[in-house]
Coordinates of C-alpha atoms in Angstrom, one line a residue:
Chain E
X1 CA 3.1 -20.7 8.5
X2 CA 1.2 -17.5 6.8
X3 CA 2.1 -14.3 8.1
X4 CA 0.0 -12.3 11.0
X5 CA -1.5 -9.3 10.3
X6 CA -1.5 -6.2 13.0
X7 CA -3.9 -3.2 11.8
X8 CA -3.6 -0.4 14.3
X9 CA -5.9 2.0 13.7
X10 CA -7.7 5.0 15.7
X11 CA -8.2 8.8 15.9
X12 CA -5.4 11.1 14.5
X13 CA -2.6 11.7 16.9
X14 CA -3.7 9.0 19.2
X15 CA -0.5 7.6 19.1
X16 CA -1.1 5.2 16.3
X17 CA 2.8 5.0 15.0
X18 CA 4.6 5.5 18.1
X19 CA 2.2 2.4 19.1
X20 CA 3.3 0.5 15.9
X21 CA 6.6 1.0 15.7
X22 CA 6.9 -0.4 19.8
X23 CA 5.0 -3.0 18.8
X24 CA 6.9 -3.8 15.5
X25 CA 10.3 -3.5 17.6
X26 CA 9.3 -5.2 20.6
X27 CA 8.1 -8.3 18.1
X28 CA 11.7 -8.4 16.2
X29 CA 13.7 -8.4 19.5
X30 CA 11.6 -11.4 20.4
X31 CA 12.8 -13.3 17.3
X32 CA 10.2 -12.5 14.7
X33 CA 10.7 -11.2 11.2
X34 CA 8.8 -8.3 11.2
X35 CA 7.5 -5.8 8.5
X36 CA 5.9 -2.5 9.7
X37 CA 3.9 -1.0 7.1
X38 CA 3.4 2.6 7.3
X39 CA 0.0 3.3 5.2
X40 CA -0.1 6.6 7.4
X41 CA 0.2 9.3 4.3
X42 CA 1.3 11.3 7.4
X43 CA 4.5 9.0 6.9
X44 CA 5.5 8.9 11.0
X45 CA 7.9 6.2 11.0
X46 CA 10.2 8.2 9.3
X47 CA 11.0 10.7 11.9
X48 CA 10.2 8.1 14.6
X49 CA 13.2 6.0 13.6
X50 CA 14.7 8.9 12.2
X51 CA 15.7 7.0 9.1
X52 CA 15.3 7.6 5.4
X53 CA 12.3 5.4 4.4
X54 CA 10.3 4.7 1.2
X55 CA 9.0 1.9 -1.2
X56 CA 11.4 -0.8 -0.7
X57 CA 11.8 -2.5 3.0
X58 CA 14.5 -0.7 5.3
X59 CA 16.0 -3.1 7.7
X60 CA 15.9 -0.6 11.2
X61 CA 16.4 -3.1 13.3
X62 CA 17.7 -7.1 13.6
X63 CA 14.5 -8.6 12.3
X64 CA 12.3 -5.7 11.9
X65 CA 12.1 -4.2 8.1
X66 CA 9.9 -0.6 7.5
X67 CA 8.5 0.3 4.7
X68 CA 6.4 3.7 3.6
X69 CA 5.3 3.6 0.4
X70 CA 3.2 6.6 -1.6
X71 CA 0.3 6.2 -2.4
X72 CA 0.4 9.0 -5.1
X73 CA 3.6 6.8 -6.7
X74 CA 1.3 3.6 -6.5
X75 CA -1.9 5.1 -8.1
X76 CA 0.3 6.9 -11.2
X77 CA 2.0 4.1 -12.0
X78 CA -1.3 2.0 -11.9
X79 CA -3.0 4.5 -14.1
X80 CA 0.2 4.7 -16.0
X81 CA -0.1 0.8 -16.8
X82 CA -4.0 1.3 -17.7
X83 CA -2.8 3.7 -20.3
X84 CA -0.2 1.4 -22.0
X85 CA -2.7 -1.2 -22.4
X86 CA -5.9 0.5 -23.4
X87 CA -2.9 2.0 -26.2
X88 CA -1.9 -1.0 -27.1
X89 CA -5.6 -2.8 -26.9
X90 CA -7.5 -0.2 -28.6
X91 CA -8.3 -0.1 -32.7
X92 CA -9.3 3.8 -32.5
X93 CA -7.5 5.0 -30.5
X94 CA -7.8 8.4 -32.4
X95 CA -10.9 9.1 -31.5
X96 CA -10.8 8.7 -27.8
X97 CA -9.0 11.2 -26.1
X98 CA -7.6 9.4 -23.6
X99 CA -5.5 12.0 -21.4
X100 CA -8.5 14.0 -21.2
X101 CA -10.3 10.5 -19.7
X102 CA -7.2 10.2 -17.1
X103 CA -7.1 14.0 -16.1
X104 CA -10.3 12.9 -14.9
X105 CA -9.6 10.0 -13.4
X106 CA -6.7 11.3 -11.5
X107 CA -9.1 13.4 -9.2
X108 CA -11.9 10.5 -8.6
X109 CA -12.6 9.9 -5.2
X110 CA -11.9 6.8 -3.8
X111 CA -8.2 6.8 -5.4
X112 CA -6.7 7.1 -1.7
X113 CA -7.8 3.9 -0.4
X114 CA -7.7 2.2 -3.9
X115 CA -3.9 3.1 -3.7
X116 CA -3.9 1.3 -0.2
X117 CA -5.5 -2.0 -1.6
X118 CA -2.8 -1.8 -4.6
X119 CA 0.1 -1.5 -1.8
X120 CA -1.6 -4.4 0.5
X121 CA -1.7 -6.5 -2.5
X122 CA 1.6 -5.8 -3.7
X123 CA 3.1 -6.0 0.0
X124 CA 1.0 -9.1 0.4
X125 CA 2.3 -11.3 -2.7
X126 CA 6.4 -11.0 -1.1
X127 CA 5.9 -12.0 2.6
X128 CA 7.4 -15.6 2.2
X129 CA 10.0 -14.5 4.9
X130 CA 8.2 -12.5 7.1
X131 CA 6.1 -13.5 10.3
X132 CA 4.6 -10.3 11.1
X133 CA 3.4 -7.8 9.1
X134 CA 2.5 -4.8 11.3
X135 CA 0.7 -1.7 9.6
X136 CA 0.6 1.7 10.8
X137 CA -3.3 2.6 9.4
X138 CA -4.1 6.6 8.8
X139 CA -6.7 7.9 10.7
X140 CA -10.2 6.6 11.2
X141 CA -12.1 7.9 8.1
X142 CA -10.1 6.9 5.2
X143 CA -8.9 3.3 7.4
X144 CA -12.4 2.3 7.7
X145 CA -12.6 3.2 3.7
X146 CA -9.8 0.6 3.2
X147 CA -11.5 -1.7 5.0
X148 CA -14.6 -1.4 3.4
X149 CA -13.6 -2.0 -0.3
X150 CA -13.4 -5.3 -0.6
X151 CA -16.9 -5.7 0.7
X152 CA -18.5 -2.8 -1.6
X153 CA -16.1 -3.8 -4.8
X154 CA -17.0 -7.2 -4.5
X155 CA -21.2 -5.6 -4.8
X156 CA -20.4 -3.5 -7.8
X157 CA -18.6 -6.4 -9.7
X158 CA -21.6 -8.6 -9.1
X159 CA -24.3 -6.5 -10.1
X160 CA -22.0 -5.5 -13.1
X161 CA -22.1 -9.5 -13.8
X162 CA -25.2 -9.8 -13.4
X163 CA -26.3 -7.4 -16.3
X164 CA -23.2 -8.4 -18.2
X165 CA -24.6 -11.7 -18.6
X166 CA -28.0 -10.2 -19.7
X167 CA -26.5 -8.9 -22.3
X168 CA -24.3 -11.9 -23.6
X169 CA -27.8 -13.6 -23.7
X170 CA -29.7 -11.2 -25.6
X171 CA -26.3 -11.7 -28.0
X172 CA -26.9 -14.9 -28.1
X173 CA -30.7 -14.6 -28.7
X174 CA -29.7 -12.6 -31.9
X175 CA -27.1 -14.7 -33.1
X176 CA -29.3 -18.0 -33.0
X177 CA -32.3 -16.2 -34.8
X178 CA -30.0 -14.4 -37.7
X179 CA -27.3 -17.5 -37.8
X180 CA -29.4 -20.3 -36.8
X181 CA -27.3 -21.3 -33.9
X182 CA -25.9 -20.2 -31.1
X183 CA -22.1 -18.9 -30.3
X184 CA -20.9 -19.0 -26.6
X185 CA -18.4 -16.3 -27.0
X186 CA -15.9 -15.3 -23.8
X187 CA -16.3 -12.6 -22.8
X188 CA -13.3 -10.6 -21.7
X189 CA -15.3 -7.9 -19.7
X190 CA -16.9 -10.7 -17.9
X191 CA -13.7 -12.4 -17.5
X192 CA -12.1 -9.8 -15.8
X193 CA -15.2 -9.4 -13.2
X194 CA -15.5 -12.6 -12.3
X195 CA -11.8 -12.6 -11.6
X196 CA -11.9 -9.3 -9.5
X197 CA -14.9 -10.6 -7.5
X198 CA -12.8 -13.7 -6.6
X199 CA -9.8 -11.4 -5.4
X200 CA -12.5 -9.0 -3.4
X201 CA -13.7 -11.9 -1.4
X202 CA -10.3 -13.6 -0.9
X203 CA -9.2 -9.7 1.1
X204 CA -12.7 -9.5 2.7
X205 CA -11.9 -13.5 3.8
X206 CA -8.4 -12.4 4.8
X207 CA -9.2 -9.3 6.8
X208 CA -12.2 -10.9 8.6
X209 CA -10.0 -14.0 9.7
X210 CA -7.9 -15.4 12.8
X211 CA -4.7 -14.1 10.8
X212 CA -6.0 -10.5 11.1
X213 CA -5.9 -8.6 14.3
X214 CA -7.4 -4.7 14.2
X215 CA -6.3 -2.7 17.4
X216 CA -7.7 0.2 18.2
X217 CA -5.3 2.9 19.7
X218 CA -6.9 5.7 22.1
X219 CA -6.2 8.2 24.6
X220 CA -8.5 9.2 28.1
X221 CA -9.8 12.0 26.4
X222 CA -13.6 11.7 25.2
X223 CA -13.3 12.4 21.5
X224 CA -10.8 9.6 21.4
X225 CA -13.0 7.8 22.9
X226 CA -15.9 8.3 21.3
X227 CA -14.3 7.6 17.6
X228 CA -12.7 4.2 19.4
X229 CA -16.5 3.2 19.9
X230 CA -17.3 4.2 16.2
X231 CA -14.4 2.5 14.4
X232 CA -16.0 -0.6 16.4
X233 CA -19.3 -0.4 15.4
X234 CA -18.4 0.1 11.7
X235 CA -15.9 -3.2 11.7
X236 CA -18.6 -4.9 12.6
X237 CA -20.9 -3.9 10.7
X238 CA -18.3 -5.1 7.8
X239 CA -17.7 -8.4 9.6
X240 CA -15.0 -7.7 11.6
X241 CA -13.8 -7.3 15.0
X242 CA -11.5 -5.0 16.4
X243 CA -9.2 -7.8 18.7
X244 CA -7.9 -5.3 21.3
X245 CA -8.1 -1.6 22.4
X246 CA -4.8 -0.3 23.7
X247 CA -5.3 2.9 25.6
X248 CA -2.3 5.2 25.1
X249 CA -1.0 7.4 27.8
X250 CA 0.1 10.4 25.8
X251 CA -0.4 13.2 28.8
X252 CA 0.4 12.7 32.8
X253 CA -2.7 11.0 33.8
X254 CA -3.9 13.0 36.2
X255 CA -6.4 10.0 37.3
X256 CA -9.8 11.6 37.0
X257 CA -10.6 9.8 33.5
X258 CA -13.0 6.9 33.9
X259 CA -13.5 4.6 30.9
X260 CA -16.7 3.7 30.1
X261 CA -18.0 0.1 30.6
X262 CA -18.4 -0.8 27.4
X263 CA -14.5 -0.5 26.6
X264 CA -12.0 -2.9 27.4
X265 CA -8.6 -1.7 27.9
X266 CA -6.1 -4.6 26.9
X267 CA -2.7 -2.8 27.0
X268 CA -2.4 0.4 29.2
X269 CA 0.8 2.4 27.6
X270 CA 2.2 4.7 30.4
X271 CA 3.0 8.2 29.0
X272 CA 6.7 8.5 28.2
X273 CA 8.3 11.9 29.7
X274 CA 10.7 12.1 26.7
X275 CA 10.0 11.7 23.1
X276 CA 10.4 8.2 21.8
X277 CA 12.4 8.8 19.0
X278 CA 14.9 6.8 17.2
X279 CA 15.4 2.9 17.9
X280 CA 17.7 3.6 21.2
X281 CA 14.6 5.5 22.5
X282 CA 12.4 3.1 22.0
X283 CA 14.4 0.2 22.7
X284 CA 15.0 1.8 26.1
X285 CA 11.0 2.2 26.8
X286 CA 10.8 -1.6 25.9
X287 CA 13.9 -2.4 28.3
X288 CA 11.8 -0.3 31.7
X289 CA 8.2 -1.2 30.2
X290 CA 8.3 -4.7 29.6
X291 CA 5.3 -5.9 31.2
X292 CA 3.6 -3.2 29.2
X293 CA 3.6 -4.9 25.8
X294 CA 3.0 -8.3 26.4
X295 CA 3.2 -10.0 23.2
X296 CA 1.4 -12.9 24.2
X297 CA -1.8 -10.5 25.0
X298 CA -1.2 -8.8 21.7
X299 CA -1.4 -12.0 20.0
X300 CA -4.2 -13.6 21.9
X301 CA -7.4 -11.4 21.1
Chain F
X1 CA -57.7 -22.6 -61.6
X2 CA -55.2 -23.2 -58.4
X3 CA -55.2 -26.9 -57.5
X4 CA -55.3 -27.0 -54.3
X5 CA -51.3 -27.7 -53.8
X6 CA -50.6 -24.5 -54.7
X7 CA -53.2 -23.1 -52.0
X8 CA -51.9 -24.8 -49.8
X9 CA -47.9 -24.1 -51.0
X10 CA -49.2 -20.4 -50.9
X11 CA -50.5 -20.5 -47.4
X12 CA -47.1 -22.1 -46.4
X13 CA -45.4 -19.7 -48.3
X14 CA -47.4 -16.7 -46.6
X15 CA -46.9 -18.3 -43.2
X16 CA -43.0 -18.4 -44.0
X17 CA -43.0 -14.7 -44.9
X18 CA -45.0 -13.9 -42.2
X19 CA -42.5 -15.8 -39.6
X20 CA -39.2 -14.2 -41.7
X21 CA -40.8 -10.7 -40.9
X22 CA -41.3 -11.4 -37.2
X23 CA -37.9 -12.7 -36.4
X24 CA -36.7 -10.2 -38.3
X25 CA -38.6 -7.6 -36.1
X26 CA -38.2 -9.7 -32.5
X27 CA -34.5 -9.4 -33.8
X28 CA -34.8 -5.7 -34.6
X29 CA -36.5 -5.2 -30.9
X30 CA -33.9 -7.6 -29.2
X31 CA -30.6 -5.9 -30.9
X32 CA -32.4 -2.2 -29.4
X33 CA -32.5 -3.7 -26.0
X34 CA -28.9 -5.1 -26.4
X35 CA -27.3 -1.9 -27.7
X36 CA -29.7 -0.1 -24.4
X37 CA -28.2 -2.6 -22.1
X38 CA -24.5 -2.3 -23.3
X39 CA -25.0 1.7 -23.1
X40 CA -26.6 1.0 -19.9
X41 CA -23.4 -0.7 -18.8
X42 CA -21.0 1.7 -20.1
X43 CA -22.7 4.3 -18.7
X44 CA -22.3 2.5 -15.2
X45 CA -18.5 1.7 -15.7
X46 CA -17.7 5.0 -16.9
X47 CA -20.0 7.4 -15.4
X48 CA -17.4 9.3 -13.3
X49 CA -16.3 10.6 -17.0
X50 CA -19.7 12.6 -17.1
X51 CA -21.3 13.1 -13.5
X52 CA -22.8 10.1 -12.7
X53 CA -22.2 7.6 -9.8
X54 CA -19.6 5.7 -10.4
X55 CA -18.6 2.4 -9.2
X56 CA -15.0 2.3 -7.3
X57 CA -12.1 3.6 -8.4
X58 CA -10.3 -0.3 -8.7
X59 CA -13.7 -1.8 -10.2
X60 CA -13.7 1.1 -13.2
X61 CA -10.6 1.5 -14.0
X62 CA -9.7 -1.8 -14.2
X63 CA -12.5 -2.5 -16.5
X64 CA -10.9 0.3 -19.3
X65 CA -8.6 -2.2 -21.5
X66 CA -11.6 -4.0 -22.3
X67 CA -14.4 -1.5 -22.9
X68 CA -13.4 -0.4 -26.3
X69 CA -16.2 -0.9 -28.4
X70 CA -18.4 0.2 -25.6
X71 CA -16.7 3.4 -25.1
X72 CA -17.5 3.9 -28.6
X73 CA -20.9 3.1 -28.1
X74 CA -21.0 5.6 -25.3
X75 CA -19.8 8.3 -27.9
X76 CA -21.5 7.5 -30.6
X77 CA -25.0 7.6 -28.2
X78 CA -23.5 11.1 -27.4
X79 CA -23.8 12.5 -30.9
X80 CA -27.2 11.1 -31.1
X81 CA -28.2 12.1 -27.9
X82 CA -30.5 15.5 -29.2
X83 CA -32.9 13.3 -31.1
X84 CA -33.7 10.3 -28.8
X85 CA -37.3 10.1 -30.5
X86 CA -36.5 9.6 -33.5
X87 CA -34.2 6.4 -32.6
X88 CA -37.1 5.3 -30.8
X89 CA -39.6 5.3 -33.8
X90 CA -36.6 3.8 -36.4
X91 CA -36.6 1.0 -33.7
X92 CA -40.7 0.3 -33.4
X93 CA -43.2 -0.2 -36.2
X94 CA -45.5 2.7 -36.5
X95 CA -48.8 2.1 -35.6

């Protein structure tokens, strides 16, 4: 059976990876082979398990592997590959002056949550023993970019087709006026685009389906409110729905905060007087609040 | 005096000539509009190299092993890039 997919997301310092890595725990002590995902460039987990983590999967826990990778790693050693091929690959290489071009590059926007697609991918291809994948998303802004790429990559490819082919045609045209017939010719460029758009909509496909839950993580205060409403409304305007919102206690409730209507609260996490940190910690909050991470609510939507 | 085979043999001959020289200059006007479009298309892939909205970051740079020859065409347009009237007028007839 394919892997679940947990994506909790939310404001910063909602209590996003404490969140996770209760959820991630309370899944492996149920009997589930779990992989918690820290895509957080904050890097939480770390100090909440209070273990030494990083690109390859550290087994914290009977059942429950974490991994934090870096994104800076993942996007040098993409660009590094680029470079080694358009080396190899290009005739004049002389008189392009490449490390100039990937000084540049380096710097683009968008390389943050083009580093998180390369990780998802990566992660994604070497699940085959895992039944959960749980991942700890950074806050709202650059989370919502992560989600969005598929969607807008996908757009760009197919316009880029689109005039790609225009100009194989007017190729062609040429070739069957000069030559007198016509050479269909593969394109590599076009090649590659058409496989890219394939990949875009099989992520968009996988994040908008039944196998991928997005739970939003807020506190009582209003801002945290307010950006849980947001991070709804721009899901679904990509297609997707948030499953749950889980409302995390991280001050004394002093019981004055109402919740507006148009918020359901699945999961209420009580505040914890002392800091959950390191798996005794939180495998003693899971032993005193059981009933408040019911799997089966988590899984249901 | 031309028999009126070779009139006609000259007429075809004309028309051939005449057909030669339009190909040659729908070809002439076609191959413009080809090297526009691929400049048009680099220009798209790799604008974030000079200012210009890019696509994203995974869409671009992915494309860069295969954009050789338009990179070059990029370059090249760049050297000719002060005297874009005078492309246009070695591309159309003048009237």
């Amino acid at each position: 059976m394919a892997a679940r997919l947990i994506f909790l997301g939310g404001k910063g310092g909602v209590g996003k990876s404490t969140i996770s890595a209760l959820l991630s725990l309370a899944y492996a002590r149920a009997g589930k082979r779990v992989l918690l995902v820290s895509f957080d460039p904050a890097h939480n987990q770390r100090d909440i398990f209070q273990r030494d983590l990083g690109d390859s999967p550290v087994e914290c826990f009977p059942g429950l592997r974490i991994v934090e990778p870096d994104p800076k790693a993942w996007t040098e050693k993409y660009l590094r590959d680029i470079e080694k091929q358009m080396r190899s690959a290009y005739r004049y290489l002389t008189a392009i002056n490449i490390d100039k071009y990937f000084g540049v590059i380096r710097y683009s926007p968008g390389l943050d949550e083009f580093a998180m697609s390369l990780m998802f991918r990566t992660i994604l291809r070497d699940i085959a023993d895992t039944d959960i994948l749980v991942f700890d998303m950074p806050p709202t802004a650059l989370a919502l970019r992560f989600f969005a790429a598929p969607s807008l990559s996908a757009v760009w490819a197919e316009r880029l087709i689109e005039l790609r082919k225009t100009i194989l045609d007017r190729k062609q045209m040429i070739t069957r006026v000069t030559l007198g017939k016509t050479e269909v010719e593969s394109d590599r460029v076009l090649r590659h685009l058409e496989h890219e758009v394939e990949r875009y909509h099989e992520q968009q496909a996988l994040l908008c389906s039944e196998r991928s839950s997005i739970i939003v993580v807020m506190n009582t205060d209003a801002p945290s409110i307010r950006e849980a409403k947001r991070i709804f409304g721009e899901l679904q305007e990509l297609g997707m729905t948030p499953r749950h919102v889980i409302l995390n206690h991280r001050v004394p409730d002093n019981g004055n905060r109402t919740l507006p209507d148009d918020i359901t609260v699945a999961l209420s996490i009580p505040f914890s007087p002392t800091p959950l940190l390191g798996v005794e910690a939180l495998n003693d909050w899971l032993d005193t609040h059981a009933d408040s991470l019911p799997l089966d609510r988590v899984e249901s939507g | 005096m031309k028999s009126l085979a070779d009139i006609l043999r000259g007429i075809v001959d004309a028309g051939k000539t005449l057909d030669e020289i339009q190909r040659r200059r729908a070809v002439e006007i076609t191959q413009w509009e080809y090297d526009e479009l691929r400049h048009v298309f680099a220009l798209l892939v790799l604008g974030h190299a000079v200012g210009l909205p890019a696509p994203p970051v995974e869409v671009g740079i992915g494309l860069l092993p295969f954009m050789e020859d338009d990179i070059h065409l990029m370059l090249s347009r760049l050297d000719t890039a002060h005297s874009p009237l005078s492309r246009l007028f070695s591309t159309f007839p003048a009237i």
